[in-house]
Tab-separated table of C-alpha atoms in Angstrom:
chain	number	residue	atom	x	y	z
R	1	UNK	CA	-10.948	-5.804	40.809
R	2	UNK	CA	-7.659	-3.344	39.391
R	3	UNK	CA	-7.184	-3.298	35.920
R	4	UNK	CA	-3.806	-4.583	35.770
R	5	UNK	CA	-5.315	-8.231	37.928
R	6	UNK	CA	-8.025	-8.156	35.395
R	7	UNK	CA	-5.606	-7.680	32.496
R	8	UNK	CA	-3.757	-10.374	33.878
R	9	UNK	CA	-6.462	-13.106	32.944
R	10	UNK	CA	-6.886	-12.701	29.064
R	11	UNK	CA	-4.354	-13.051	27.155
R	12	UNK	CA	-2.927	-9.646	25.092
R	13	UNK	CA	-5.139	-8.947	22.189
R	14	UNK	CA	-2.946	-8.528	18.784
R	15	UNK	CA	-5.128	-6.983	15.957
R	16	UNK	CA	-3.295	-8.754	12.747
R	17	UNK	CA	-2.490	-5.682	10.708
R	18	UNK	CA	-1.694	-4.751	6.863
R	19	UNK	CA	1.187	-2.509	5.897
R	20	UNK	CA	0.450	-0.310	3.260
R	21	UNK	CA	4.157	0.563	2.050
R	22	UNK	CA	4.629	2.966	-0.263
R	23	UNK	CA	5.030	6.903	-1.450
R	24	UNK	CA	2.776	10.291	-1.718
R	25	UNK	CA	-0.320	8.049	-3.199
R	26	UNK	CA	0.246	5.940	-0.210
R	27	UNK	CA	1.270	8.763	2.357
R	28	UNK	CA	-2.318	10.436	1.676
R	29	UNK	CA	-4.338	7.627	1.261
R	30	UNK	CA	-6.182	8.055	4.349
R	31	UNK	CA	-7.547	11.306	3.467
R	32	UNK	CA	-11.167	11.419	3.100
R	33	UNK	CA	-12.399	8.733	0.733
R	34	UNK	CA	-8.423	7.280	0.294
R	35	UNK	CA	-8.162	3.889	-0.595
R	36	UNK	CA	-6.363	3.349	2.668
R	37	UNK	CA	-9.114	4.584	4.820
R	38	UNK	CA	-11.742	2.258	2.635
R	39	UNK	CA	-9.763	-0.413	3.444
R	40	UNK	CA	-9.196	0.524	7.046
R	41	UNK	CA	-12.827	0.483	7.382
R	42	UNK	CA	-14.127	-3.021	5.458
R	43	UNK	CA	-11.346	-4.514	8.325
R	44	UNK	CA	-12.164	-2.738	11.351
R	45	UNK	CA	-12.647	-5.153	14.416
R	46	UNK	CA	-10.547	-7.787	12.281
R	47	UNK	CA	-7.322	-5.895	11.195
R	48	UNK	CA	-4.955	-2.999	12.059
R	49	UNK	CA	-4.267	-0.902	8.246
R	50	UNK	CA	-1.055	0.823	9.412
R	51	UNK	CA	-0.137	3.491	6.642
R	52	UNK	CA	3.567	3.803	6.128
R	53	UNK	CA	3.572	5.779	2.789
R	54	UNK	CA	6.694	8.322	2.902
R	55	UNK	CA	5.562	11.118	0.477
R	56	UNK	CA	8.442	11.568	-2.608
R	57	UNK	CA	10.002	8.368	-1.849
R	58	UNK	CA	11.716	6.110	-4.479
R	59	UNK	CA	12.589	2.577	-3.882
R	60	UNK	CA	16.485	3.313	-2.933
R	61	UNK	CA	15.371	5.083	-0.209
R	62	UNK	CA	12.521	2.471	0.824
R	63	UNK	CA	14.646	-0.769	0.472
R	64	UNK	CA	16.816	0.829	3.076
R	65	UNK	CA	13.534	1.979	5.896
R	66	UNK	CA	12.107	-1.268	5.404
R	67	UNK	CA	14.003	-3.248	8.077
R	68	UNK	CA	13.458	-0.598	9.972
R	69	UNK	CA	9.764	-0.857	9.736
R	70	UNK	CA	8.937	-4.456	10.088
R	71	UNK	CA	11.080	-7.271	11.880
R	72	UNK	CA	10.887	-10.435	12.948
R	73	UNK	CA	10.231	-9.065	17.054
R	74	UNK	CA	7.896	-6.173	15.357
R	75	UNK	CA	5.355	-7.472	14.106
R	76	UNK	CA	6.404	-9.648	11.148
R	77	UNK	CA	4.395	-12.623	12.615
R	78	UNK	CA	1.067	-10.469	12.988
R	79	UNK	CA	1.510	-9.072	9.286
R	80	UNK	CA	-1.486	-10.652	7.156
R	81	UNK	CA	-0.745	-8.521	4.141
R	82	UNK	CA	2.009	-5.560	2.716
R	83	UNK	CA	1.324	-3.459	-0.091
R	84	UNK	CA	4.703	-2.185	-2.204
R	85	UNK	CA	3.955	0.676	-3.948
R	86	UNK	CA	6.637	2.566	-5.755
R	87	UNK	CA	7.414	3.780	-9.087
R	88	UNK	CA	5.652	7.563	-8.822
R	89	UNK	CA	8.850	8.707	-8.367
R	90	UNK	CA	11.069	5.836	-9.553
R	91	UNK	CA	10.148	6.892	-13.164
R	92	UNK	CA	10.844	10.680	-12.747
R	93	UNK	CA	12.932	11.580	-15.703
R	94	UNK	CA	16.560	11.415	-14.903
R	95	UNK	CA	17.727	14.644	-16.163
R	96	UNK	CA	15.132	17.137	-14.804
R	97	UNK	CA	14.446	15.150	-11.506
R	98	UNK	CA	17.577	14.023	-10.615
R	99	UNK	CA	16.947	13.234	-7.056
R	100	UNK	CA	14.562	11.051	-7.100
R	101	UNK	CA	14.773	9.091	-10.148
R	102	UNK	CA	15.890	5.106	-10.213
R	103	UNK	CA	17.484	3.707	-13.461
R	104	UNK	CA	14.634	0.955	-14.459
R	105	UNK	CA	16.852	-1.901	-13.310
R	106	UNK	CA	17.769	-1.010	-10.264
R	107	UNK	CA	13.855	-0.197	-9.024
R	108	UNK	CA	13.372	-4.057	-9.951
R	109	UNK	CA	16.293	-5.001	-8.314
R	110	UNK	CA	14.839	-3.057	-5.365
R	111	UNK	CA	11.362	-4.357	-5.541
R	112	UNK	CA	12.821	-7.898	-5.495
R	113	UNK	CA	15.600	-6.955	-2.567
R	114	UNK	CA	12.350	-5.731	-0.754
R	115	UNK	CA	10.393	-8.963	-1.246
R	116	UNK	CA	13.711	-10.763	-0.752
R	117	UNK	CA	13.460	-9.349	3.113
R	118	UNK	CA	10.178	-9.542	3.558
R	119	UNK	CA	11.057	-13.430	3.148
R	120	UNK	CA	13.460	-13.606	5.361
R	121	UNK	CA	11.502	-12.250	8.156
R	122	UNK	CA	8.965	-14.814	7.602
R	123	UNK	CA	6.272	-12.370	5.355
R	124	UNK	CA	6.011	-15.101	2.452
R	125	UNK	CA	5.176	-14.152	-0.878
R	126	UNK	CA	1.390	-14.676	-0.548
R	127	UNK	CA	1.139	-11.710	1.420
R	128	UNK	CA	2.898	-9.358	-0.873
R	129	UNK	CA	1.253	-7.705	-3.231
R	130	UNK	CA	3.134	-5.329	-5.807
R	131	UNK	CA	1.395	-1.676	-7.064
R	132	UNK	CA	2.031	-0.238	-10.273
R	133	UNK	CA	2.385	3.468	-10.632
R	134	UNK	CA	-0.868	4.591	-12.396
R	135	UNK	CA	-0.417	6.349	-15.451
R	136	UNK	CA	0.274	9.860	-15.830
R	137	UNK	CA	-1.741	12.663	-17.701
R	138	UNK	CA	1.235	15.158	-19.045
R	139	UNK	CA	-0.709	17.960	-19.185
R	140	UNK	CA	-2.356	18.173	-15.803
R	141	UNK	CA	0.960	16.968	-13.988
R	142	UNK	CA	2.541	20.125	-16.638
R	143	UNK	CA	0.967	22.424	-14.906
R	144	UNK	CA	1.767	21.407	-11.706
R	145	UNK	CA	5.437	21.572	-12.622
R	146	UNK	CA	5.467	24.665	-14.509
R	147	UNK	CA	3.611	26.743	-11.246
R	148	UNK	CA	6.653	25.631	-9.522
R	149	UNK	CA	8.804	26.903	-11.830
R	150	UNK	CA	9.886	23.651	-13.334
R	151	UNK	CA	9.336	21.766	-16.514
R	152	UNK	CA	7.267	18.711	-17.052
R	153	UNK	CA	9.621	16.121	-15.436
R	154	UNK	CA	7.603	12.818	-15.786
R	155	UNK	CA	6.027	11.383	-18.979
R	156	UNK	CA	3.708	8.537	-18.982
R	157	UNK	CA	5.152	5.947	-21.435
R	158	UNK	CA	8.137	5.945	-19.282
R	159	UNK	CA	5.717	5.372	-16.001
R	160	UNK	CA	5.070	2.362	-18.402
R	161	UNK	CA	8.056	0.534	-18.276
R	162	UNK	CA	8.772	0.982	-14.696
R	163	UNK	CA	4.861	-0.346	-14.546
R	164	UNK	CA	5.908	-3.538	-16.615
R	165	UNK	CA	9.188	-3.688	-14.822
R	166	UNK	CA	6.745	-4.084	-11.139
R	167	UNK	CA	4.796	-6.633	-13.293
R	168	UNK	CA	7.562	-8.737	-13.681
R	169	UNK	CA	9.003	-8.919	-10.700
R	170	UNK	CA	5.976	-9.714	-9.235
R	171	UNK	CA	5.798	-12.784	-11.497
R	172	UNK	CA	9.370	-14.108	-11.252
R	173	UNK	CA	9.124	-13.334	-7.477
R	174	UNK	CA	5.458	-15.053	-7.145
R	175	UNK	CA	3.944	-12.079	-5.646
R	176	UNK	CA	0.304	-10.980	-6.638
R	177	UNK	CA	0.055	-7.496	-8.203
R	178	UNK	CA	-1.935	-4.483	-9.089
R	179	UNK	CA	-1.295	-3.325	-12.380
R	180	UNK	CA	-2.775	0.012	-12.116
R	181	UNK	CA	-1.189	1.984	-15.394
R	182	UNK	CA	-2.720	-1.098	-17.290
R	183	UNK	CA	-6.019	-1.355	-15.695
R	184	UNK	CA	-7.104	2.572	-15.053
R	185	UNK	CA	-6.304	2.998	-19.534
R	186	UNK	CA	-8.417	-0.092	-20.390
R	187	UNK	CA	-10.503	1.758	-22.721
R	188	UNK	CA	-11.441	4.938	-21.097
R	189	UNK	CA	-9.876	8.257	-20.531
R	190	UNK	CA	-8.065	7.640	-17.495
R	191	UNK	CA	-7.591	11.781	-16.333
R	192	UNK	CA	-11.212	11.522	-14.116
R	193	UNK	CA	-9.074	9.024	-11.871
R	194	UNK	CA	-6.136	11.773	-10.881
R	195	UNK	CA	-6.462	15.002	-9.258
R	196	UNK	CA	-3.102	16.455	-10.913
R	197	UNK	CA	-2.263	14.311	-13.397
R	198	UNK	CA	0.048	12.034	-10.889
R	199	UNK	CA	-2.124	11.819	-7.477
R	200	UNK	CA	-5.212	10.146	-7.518
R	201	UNK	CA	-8.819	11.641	-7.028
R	202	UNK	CA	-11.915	10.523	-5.144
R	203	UNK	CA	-12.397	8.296	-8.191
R	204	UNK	CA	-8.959	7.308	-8.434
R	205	UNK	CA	-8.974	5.946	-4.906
R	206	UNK	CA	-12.106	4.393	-5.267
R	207	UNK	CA	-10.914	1.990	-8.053
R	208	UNK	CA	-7.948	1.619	-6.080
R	209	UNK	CA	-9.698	0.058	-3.195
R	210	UNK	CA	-11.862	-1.879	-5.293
R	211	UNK	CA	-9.353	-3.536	-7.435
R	212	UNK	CA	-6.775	-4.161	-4.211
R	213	UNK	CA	-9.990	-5.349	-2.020
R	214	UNK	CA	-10.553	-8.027	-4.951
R	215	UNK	CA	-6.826	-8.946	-4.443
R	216	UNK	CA	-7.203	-9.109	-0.557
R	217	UNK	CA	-10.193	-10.553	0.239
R	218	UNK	CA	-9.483	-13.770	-0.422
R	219	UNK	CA	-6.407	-13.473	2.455
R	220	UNK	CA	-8.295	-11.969	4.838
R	221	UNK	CA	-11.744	-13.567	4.542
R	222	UNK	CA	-11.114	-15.817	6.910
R	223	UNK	CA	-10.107	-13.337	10.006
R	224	UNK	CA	-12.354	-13.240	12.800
R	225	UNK	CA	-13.861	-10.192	13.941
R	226	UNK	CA	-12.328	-9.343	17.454
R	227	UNK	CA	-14.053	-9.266	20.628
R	228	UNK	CA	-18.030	-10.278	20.408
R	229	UNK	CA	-20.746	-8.417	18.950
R	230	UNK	CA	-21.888	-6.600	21.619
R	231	UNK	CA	-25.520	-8.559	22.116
R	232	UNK	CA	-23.755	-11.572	22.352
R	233	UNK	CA	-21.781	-10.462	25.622
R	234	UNK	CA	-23.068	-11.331	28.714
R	235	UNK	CA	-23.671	-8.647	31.088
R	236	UNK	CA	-24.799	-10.779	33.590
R	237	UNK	CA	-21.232	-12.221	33.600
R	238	UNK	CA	-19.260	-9.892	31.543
R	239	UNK	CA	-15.714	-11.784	32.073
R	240	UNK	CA	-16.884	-14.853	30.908
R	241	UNK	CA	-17.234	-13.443	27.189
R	242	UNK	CA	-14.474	-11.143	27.169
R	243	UNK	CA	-11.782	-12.571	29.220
């Protein structure tokens, strides 16, 4: 039998999929042990993870490559869950990172223009879930700056408010959120969990995918795994299961 008569008799399988959506910490989170890549692999056979991070983005830029990422003929129907995850770079102080800094009410007014779309291509609410920045260790994220010949251009009680700002929009916008700056300075020193004071480490990532499975797995519990388990198929009759 040719391929293209057998393809012909099942229907087109569409993996769902979840957009991660967001910068650097996004960007690299499928690096060995990323919280992307955990995720990736508790949905395999159920659900696509499709990483969309754009390293050094704020959310000016990112309100405006969003339509241009999901739409209602690309995919907006198979999209179980999106991650937002700005703010990194949002909160860069204004006059020694000019470039990428966002006045605090405009990244809200983003984050909500973003959900806003997400709407209106039929993503509701329930699948949205909002990500903090984490918090930033000044000394660590210092010396990064200062070996590029720059000074320290982030500090992390400004990280704060744009954290609290994310917070909020997720609650007048009825999103669910991560509120990572809160959650990784709940009583500990929170350096172990970033590899240079902004990214995150192996640890980092692995409370990342913890906390954001916690958040997920109540949405995609109920996906099927695709295709049998292979013992079930029958070889005698292979079509039968898999057509």
């Amino acid at each position: 039998m040719a391929l293209a008569e057998a393809g012909g008799r099942g229907r087109l399988l569409l993996w769902p999929r979840v957009v991660l959506f967001g910068d650097s910490i996004t960007e690299f989170s499928f690096q060995e042990n990323g919280w992307g890549a955990s995720l990736a692999e508790r949905l395999v056979r159920k659900c696509d993870v499709v990483n969309r991070g754009l390293s050094g983005y704020n959310t000016r830029w990112a309100k405006l490559i969003l339509p241009r990422l999901i739409t209602k003929s690309t995919g907006a129907e198979n999209t179980v869950a999106v991650t937002i995850f700005f703010g990194a770079n949002d909160s860069a102080l204004k006059d020694l990172n000019p470039k990428q800094h966002v006045p605090l009410e405009e990244y809200a007014a983003n984050l909500q223009s973003m959900i806003q779309y997400l709407k209106s291509v039929d993503i509701t609410e329930d699948r949205v879930i909002l990500i903090t920045p984490p918090p930033l260790q000044e000394s660590a994220w210092e010396k990064e700056c200062l070996a590029k010949g720059d000074k320290l251009n982030r500090c992390n009680a400004t990280t704060g408010e744009y954290a609290q700002a994310c917070v909020q929009v997720a609650r007048d916008c009825g999103t669910d959120v991560l509120d990572l700056w809160t959650l990784m300075q709940k009583n500990q020193d929170f350096s172990s969990y970033l590899s240079d004071g902004l990214h995150l480490s192996t640890k980092g990532n692995s409370f990342l995918a913890a906390q954001l499975w916690s958040r997920l797995e109540k949405k995609l519990s109920a996906l099927p795994s695709l295709l049998p388990y292979w013992r079930e198929v029958d070889h005698m009759n292979p079509e039968a299961s898999l057509l």
